[in-house]
Structure formats: structure tokens, C-alpha cells
XYZ file of C-alpha atoms in Angstrom:
465
model
C 110.186 71.666 98.862
C 109.788 74.642 96.426
C 107.156 77.472 96.794
C 105.987 79.645 93.929
C 104.277 82.993 93.829
C 101.511 81.945 91.646
C 98.902 83.930 89.997
C 96.314 81.137 92.250
C 97.656 83.008 95.598
C 96.747 86.445 94.148
C 93.682 85.868 92.817
C 92.041 84.040 95.503
C 93.164 87.081 97.638
C 91.962 90.056 95.263
C 88.573 88.107 94.878
C 87.995 86.853 98.217
C 88.881 90.861 99.694
C 85.837 91.793 97.239
C 83.418 89.807 98.384
C 84.252 90.732 102.198
C 84.353 94.550 101.276
C 80.439 94.851 101.094
C 81.085 96.442 97.492
C 80.194 97.760 94.644
C 82.350 98.432 91.082
C 81.563 98.730 87.718
C 84.956 100.510 86.963
C 85.230 100.696 83.024
C 81.723 98.901 82.483
C 80.490 97.112 79.569
C 80.923 98.950 76.274
C 77.773 97.153 74.979
C 75.667 98.808 77.370
C 76.990 102.719 76.458
C 74.397 103.655 74.447
C 71.346 102.078 76.388
C 68.963 104.629 78.106
C 68.174 103.551 81.686
C 70.769 101.056 82.297
C 72.768 101.977 85.332
C 76.006 100.701 84.242
C 76.828 103.153 81.835
C 76.824 105.710 84.495
C 80.284 104.628 85.134
C 81.603 104.755 81.979
C 80.662 108.536 81.789
C 78.833 110.365 84.797
C 76.767 112.664 82.435
C 74.863 110.007 80.598
C 71.332 110.878 82.577
C 68.585 108.334 82.610
C 65.078 109.078 82.610
C 64.348 108.090 86.015
C 66.364 107.347 89.261
C 67.270 103.615 90.134
C 68.133 101.510 93.075
C 70.513 98.249 92.037
C 69.592 95.208 94.280
C 72.016 94.275 96.661
C 74.077 91.442 96.030
C 72.782 90.793 92.403
C 72.558 94.506 91.433
C 75.503 94.482 89.518
C 78.403 91.390 88.985
C 80.844 91.611 86.169
C 83.691 89.851 85.710
C 86.398 89.997 82.521
C 89.302 88.348 81.413
C 91.677 89.218 78.276
C 94.965 88.473 76.791
C 97.061 89.403 73.685
C 97.786 85.517 73.174
C 96.611 83.036 75.920
C 93.178 81.544 75.834
C 90.253 81.024 78.986
C 91.565 77.319 79.473
C 95.114 78.907 79.789
C 93.856 81.272 82.286
C 92.363 78.575 84.723
C 95.593 76.430 84.399
C 97.506 79.610 85.275
C 95.699 80.228 88.058
C 94.924 76.891 89.432
C 98.804 76.541 88.958
C 98.709 73.246 86.980
C 101.870 73.193 85.027
C 100.727 70.281 82.684
C 99.910 73.033 80.061
C 103.717 73.774 80.159
C 104.396 70.529 78.078
C 101.948 71.441 74.924
C 103.867 72.461 72.065
C 100.337 74.087 70.502
C 100.614 76.253 73.892
C 104.057 76.889 73.411
C 104.118 77.778 69.976
C 101.197 80.338 70.022
C 102.986 82.412 72.711
C 104.177 85.556 71.941
C 107.584 87.376 72.674
C 105.299 89.374 75.245
C 102.321 87.811 76.937
C 99.680 90.002 78.736
C 96.975 89.020 80.748
C 93.913 90.908 82.784
C 91.568 89.533 85.252
C 88.830 92.303 86.620
C 86.509 91.310 89.111
C 83.373 93.683 90.251
C 80.640 93.285 92.137
C 77.566 95.550 93.966
C 76.024 96.183 97.175
C 75.444 99.389 97.398
C 74.072 102.065 94.449
C 71.637 104.217 93.787
C 70.435 107.591 91.688
C 67.642 110.100 91.971
C 66.877 113.403 90.653
C 66.540 116.629 91.967
C 65.315 118.916 89.971
C 67.199 118.944 86.692
C 70.080 117.378 88.452
C 70.947 113.862 88.840
C 72.462 112.529 91.919
C 74.135 109.362 92.447
C 75.658 107.365 95.483
C 77.918 104.495 95.679
C 79.526 102.078 98.215
C 82.421 100.006 95.903
C 85.045 98.142 95.179
C 87.246 96.374 92.513
C 89.814 93.597 92.228
C 92.056 93.918 89.345
C 95.093 91.420 88.431
C 97.230 91.798 85.451
C 100.472 90.517 84.261
C 103.207 90.455 81.520
C 104.761 87.538 81.128
C 107.844 87.017 78.168
C 107.762 83.544 76.135
C 111.022 82.855 77.100
C 109.885 82.710 81.047
C 107.509 79.689 79.967
C 110.289 77.856 78.315
C 112.286 78.140 81.213
C 108.896 76.896 83.461
C 108.712 74.222 80.875
C 112.553 72.437 81.183
C 113.514 73.809 84.909
C 114.018 70.292 85.448
C 115.138 68.466 82.081
C 118.947 67.504 81.547
C 119.860 69.735 78.318
C 121.890 66.313 77.268
C 118.559 64.451 77.668
C 116.722 66.904 75.560
C 117.665 68.709 72.450
C 114.773 71.271 73.133
C 116.323 72.559 75.976
C 118.256 75.557 75.786
C 121.512 76.255 77.333
C 120.760 80.014 77.901
C 117.599 81.703 78.707
C 117.626 85.501 78.856
C 114.126 86.711 80.274
C 113.464 90.557 80.465
C 110.408 92.671 81.608
C 108.376 90.207 83.441
C 105.324 91.933 85.655
C 102.794 91.016 87.943
C 100.195 93.235 89.537
C 97.242 93.384 91.771
C 94.974 95.935 92.890
C 92.202 95.832 95.509
C 90.619 98.828 96.879
C 86.948 100.094 97.971
C 85.113 103.638 97.114
C 82.677 105.742 98.801
C 81.469 107.654 95.745
C 79.596 110.916 94.890
C 78.036 111.728 91.681
C 76.208 114.766 90.029
C 75.173 115.490 86.461
C 73.439 118.498 85.285
C 72.097 119.943 81.365
C 74.296 123.431 81.293
C 72.353 123.924 78.319
C 69.490 122.535 76.205
C 72.319 120.324 74.317
C 74.944 120.054 76.529
C 75.207 118.194 79.834
C 78.388 117.849 82.392
C 78.929 115.463 85.081
C 81.446 113.978 87.755
C 81.918 111.926 90.568
C 84.348 112.226 93.653
C 85.113 108.921 95.010
C 87.129 108.550 98.874
C 89.306 105.231 98.176
C 90.111 102.611 100.843
C 92.691 100.879 99.904
C 92.899 96.773 100.671
C 95.757 95.598 99.166
C 98.168 96.386 96.292
C 100.769 94.526 94.833
C 103.586 95.549 92.493
C 106.447 93.047 90.802
C 108.606 94.007 88.165
C 111.635 91.494 87.211
C 114.036 93.721 84.828
C 115.903 90.463 83.913
C 116.462 86.797 84.645
C 119.321 85.227 82.761
C 119.997 81.604 83.644
C 122.795 79.515 81.707
C 122.929 75.607 82.268
C 125.770 74.324 84.392
C 127.311 71.832 82.607
C 130.731 71.244 84.808
C 129.579 67.645 85.592
C 126.173 66.037 84.359
C 126.517 63.242 86.333
C 125.762 64.425 89.611
C 123.133 67.212 90.722
C 122.904 70.186 88.370
C 121.306 73.219 88.082
C 121.034 76.479 86.576
C 123.566 79.552 87.036
C 120.815 82.361 87.512
C 121.329 85.984 87.230
C 118.242 88.556 88.330
C 117.126 91.788 88.530
C 114.001 92.976 89.937
C 111.862 94.801 92.594
C 108.613 93.768 94.731
C 106.518 96.226 96.364
C 103.672 95.062 98.230
C 100.874 97.037 100.856
C 98.412 94.674 102.288
C 97.244 94.315 105.794
C 97.236 90.459 106.598
C 100.004 89.567 104.088
C 102.487 87.594 105.393
C 106.107 86.425 104.354
C 107.960 83.448 104.815
C 112.056 83.089 104.533
C 114.131 80.563 103.330
C 116.372 79.509 106.182
C 119.426 79.461 104.576
C 119.718 82.377 102.313
C 117.151 84.778 103.857
C 115.263 85.339 100.428
C 111.609 85.358 100.371
C 110.124 82.135 99.746
C 106.501 82.120 99.842
C 103.674 83.946 100.998
C 100.330 83.785 102.967
C 97.299 85.853 104.010
C 96.133 86.182 107.285
C 92.970 88.521 107.897
C 92.051 91.710 105.656
C 92.160 95.354 106.910
C 92.524 98.927 105.622
C 96.059 99.558 104.181
C 95.316 103.048 102.795
C 93.370 106.082 101.646
C 93.276 107.976 98.240
C 90.816 110.059 96.164
C 89.652 109.572 92.693
C 87.634 111.292 90.343
C 85.398 110.838 87.237
C 84.389 113.750 84.601
C 82.169 113.494 81.630
C 80.269 115.490 79.020
C 77.338 114.789 76.518
C 76.620 117.260 73.646
C 73.404 116.586 71.312
C 74.497 117.612 68.097
C 71.533 118.411 65.296
C 69.007 116.935 67.588
C 69.937 113.644 65.971
C 73.731 113.095 66.966
C 75.029 112.668 70.491
C 78.817 113.429 71.247
C 80.318 111.887 74.303
C 83.104 112.032 76.356
C 84.469 111.013 79.708
C 87.512 110.123 81.648
C 86.845 107.606 84.500
C 89.410 106.595 87.708
C 91.737 109.803 87.982
C 93.504 109.533 91.143
C 95.613 107.815 93.509
C 95.950 105.717 96.810
C 98.476 106.178 99.107
C 99.500 103.203 101.039
C 100.666 103.082 104.692
C 104.223 102.430 105.820
C 102.965 99.672 108.283
C 101.114 97.595 105.642
C 104.201 98.014 103.068
C 107.050 95.216 102.156
C 109.562 96.372 99.726
C 111.982 93.790 98.368
C 114.497 93.869 95.537
C 116.703 91.125 94.039
C 120.101 91.485 92.352
C 121.941 88.230 92.939
C 123.305 85.504 91.228
C 122.537 81.819 92.893
C 122.111 78.314 91.456
C 118.290 77.117 90.582
C 116.714 73.631 89.379
C 117.343 69.897 89.547
C 117.805 67.967 86.669
C 116.182 64.794 85.636
C 119.156 62.678 85.287
C 117.708 59.663 84.340
C 119.543 57.820 81.024
C 118.409 58.689 77.795
C 116.752 55.518 77.231
C 114.157 55.743 79.878
C 113.677 60.067 79.566
C 110.222 61.082 78.996
C 109.740 64.328 78.415
C 105.990 64.436 79.192
C 106.172 63.351 82.432
C 108.933 65.607 83.245
C 107.718 68.230 85.911
C 107.673 71.739 84.922
C 108.909 74.250 86.962
C 106.665 77.340 87.879
C 106.124 80.717 85.855
C 106.384 82.872 88.847
C 108.717 81.027 91.591
C 110.464 82.693 94.422
C 113.723 80.358 94.238
C 114.320 81.440 91.418
C 113.880 84.992 91.698
C 115.023 85.486 95.453
C 113.779 88.786 96.805
C 115.459 89.865 99.801
C 113.486 92.264 101.883
C 114.676 95.511 102.763
C 114.749 96.999 106.225
C 113.553 100.458 106.025
C 109.740 99.866 104.795
C 108.175 103.258 103.642
C 104.829 104.137 102.540
C 103.670 104.168 98.762
C 101.609 105.647 96.271
C 99.725 104.256 93.214
C 97.439 105.741 90.497
C 94.265 104.381 89.612
C 93.813 102.927 86.120
C 92.283 105.549 84.344
C 90.065 105.005 81.205
C 89.332 107.637 78.185
C 85.842 106.767 76.495
C 84.811 108.925 73.396
C 81.326 107.912 72.030
C 79.017 108.970 69.386
C 75.429 107.999 68.272
C 73.338 108.853 65.326
C 69.627 108.378 66.508
C 66.647 107.858 64.231
C 62.746 107.019 65.063
C 62.396 109.934 68.050
C 65.555 108.037 69.443
C 64.473 104.661 69.872
C 66.862 103.194 67.275
C 70.197 104.228 67.156
C 73.869 103.382 66.133
C 77.007 104.209 68.178
C 81.161 103.684 68.033
C 82.795 104.041 71.104
C 86.620 104.620 71.343
C 87.971 103.037 74.855
C 91.345 103.134 76.205
C 92.417 102.019 79.430
C 95.864 102.778 80.719
C 96.481 99.699 82.243
C 99.696 98.090 83.284
C 102.030 96.878 82.305
C 100.621 98.500 78.933
C 97.219 100.397 77.699
C 94.196 98.173 76.209
C 91.684 100.068 73.342
C 88.928 98.899 71.960
C 86.770 100.433 69.169
C 83.130 99.232 69.576
C 80.080 99.494 66.891
C 76.816 99.218 67.754
C 72.674 98.537 67.127
C 71.018 99.863 69.518
C 66.798 99.354 69.807
C 65.090 100.895 73.014
C 61.097 101.102 72.145
C 60.256 101.354 75.890
C 61.905 102.764 78.762
C 62.014 99.319 80.275
C 63.170 97.520 77.115
C 65.959 97.713 75.221
C 68.594 95.623 73.376
C 72.144 95.955 71.602
C 74.227 94.524 69.032
C 78.108 95.414 69.095
C 80.686 94.364 67.457
C 84.700 95.031 68.967
C 86.960 95.889 66.390
C 90.401 95.280 67.941
C 89.875 92.111 69.671
C 86.991 90.022 68.130
C 89.189 88.632 65.087
C 85.476 88.275 63.770
C 84.905 85.632 66.225
C 82.639 87.318 68.967
C 79.856 89.641 69.105
C 78.275 91.514 71.539
C 74.831 91.653 73.375
C 73.230 93.507 75.875
C 69.254 93.075 77.126
C 67.647 95.335 79.304
C 63.955 93.597 79.989
C 61.897 95.413 82.995
C 64.557 95.604 86.177
C 67.221 92.926 84.576
C 70.025 93.696 82.291
C 72.623 91.393 81.052
C 75.339 91.565 78.665
C 78.365 90.687 76.998
C 80.852 91.868 74.478
C 82.153 88.836 73.802
C 79.736 86.620 73.275
C 81.552 83.497 71.446
C 80.927 82.090 68.135
C 83.235 79.100 69.409
C 84.166 77.196 72.685
C 84.664 79.834 75.274
C 87.571 77.754 76.245
C 89.229 78.773 73.292
C 88.564 82.213 73.068
C 91.493 84.663 74.463
C 89.033 87.418 75.924
C 85.389 87.165 77.750
C 83.503 89.349 80.044
C 79.795 88.960 81.248
C 77.870 91.575 83.581
C 74.425 90.918 85.242
C 72.529 93.866 86.594
C 69.340 93.671 88.638
C 67.472 97.494 89.924
C 64.726 98.750 90.212
C 63.343 102.496 89.537
C 63.191 105.465 91.788
C 61.001 108.396 91.691
C 58.859 109.560 89.074
C 59.092 109.161 85.620
C 60.863 112.872 83.790
C 60.471 113.595 79.984
C 63.118 111.907 78.454
C 65.589 114.998 77.552
C 66.794 112.469 74.421
C 63.262 112.388 72.846
C 61.460 114.821 71.661
């Protein structure tokens, strides 16, 4: 039985570890909330953005965030890929809308313990947190090969005799953090802030396939046939409880399993930010988030490579009068039998960097800071490539307990989505991509829910005169 290296297993492991980690984490945060005073989530995007008073996030429901994005694939496609339902591969509409390189990102964040308090003019934050991230880049040719992996080329004219697949990647990262932050005005107009984080690595996986070259074997189509495949790539995995099984004949990895989680490494992280008030009505800000690394232990690490030539696949050799392409079973997008990773004997420790984010903001305020118009540039240095967004927003905050923000993200909304953030008392809810069409048809979506209670006495908001 063929076993596949699917998004389902990686997604399940990442989300399971996040839930089990007693965790908190906003990481990049909700861009729509960046200019919303007294919303705790914006501190994760810039540690210098002081609120009017302290806060305490309610455990379990204090902060829940989920985001998914792709350059071409829809939310429905995400679900099909994660659940490994390969029927979508038989859709011409799906294949035709693919790009030569198709990227996917899934980011899950949760919150259990997080609070901030004032001490004089300084503002302290403490958090215990975790985050799980999955990202991938899949060439269109890989989807095409998976679609026709078990199809005889003599029975379907759409099957190519050769597929040259390059630069396919899959990444997953799960870690917890213990963070201590501090911010303070250094002049009347300038505030600086930072956060130091101790990182506890739960799991990391980096799979990079440099090339898969598949050529159909046409020697004798009347008998069992396969593809002649050449592969080159590398797999690095660090996760306690992650187990590999091996093909009994060739010894390559043919499946992964998950036993019990545990600590797989340690690292350090750093957030830095600043804000500056210009002319009393213009607020400028900048921050770099998630600078740092995790060092993964030798005992939790497996390194495997592939550089081989082998046969793959099993053509449907029924007569052409009986052939039905819609009922031919597709292959898998990530298939161990296709790639055939071989484990290296000498494992070693390894280090990975965090996925840093650069935020640059500017806001013009009116009516004693009750109304503002903001512009935020956010660039996340993800694997396999960076993700940038430019967001404008209108922000209304007449009271400390009430605020609303409407936003539009230029680079990825395609005039089909708007962002909204609403703070009502202790509750905040928001999304950068509020759908104007079916959610399943969209290629990016996020949602954020936060519940917090104020701590300490109200201080005069330094942003209001």
C-alpha cells in the first residue's frame, strides 16, 4: 500500500502540539488592529505601542488566531489537500488556475497566559506562548504528475511523457515562548520597546526537493508499467516522538508516525520597536519582530536525502473503450514512494531561524486622537519566499472601551475583501480579509478573537492632549 507524506499529518501534528503546549502567541498579529488603542494584540506587532492601562488576557479564550493564504489556491483547495482528498486533482478548473509556483501558508496561534502592567512610565509584558506554522511551495507540474500518476499515456492524450519538477518545499515549525517585554517613553514624543523570548522547540521539519524528473516507461505498455524517476532533495526533521518507517525492500522512508511530544530544542528571540509622535497629529512607528533562532538537539533530529533513480506508479491498463479519467485514482502531491528519502546514519544537531516580520506604520489623527487614518507596511520573511502586504485603515476610537477599524489590504485583496476590527469592552474580534464572496473561493483568510480585562488604574493616554 502506497503511503504519502501529506499535509494532513503535518497539520495535525502542528495543531495538536499548539493545543497541548498551554500556549500563547500572536506573532505577526492582525494588521487591522495595529492602530487600535488598547487592543493587546497590537503589542505583538510593535512592543513600543503602549496602551492606556494594563491588561490580562482570559485563559483559553484570551487570544485565538488562524490564518491561511496562497497565491493561487482557494480555502476549499486547502481543505482538500489537508484531508488528502485527491478528487480535486481531476478538476480541469483547478489545474488551469494554478501558477508555475503555488505557495501555501497556514498559521495557528493560541493564548493561555499573557498580561501587561505599568510601573511608573514603563510598561511590562509577560507571556507564555506557542505557535505552529506550515508553509509550502508546489510547482504546477507536481500537481499534473500526481493527477496522471496512474494513467496510461496511450489512453489519455493529456498525459505528458516527461515531467521536470523543480524547487518543491514543505516547512513546519512548532515552538513555545516565554517572553518578557518592556517599553518606555524616552522623550515626550519618542517611545521605544523590546521583548526578549526564551524559545522551547517542539518540532521542525524542512523538506526541499530540488528536482523530480519523471519519464514514462514505454517499453511494453501491455504489461505493468511505471515512471522512470530521478530525484534529488533533502529532509531535515527535529521532533521528539516523530517516528519513521522504512520500505522493507529498498530501505527508504515510506511513512511518518507521531508518538508523544516533547522538548526538541531551545533558542532565543527578540522583538524591537519604536514609535514617534510628529507635530502632535502624526504617529510614526517601526518594529522588527521574531529575530532569533532555535537549536534542535541531535537526539531529536533525523536527516535524510534522496539522489536516486527508480520506478514509480502503476498505470491503469484497461482498454481505451473502458477508460474513464474521472474514475482513475490520482497519486499524492507529497509521496514517499516517489521521493524515496534515505536516512543518513550520522544525525547531528541543527539550527533554524525564526520567521521575522518588519512592520512600518504611519497614522494621521484628528479630533484629539479619536479618529485616525493609517498606513501599515508589513513584510514577513517566510519560507520559501517573503510575504508583503500594504494596508490602509480608518480608525475610530471615541472611548477606551470602544473602537472600530476598517481596512483594505492593497497587495492581496484584489478588490474583493475588506478588513474589520471591533473592540467592545473586553472583547475584540477582527479579520484582515472579510469576504465579499464565498469563503471557500477565497485564497486567503484570517480571523482573530481576543478577550481581556483591564489591570491597574487608568493613566492619562499620552496620545491624547
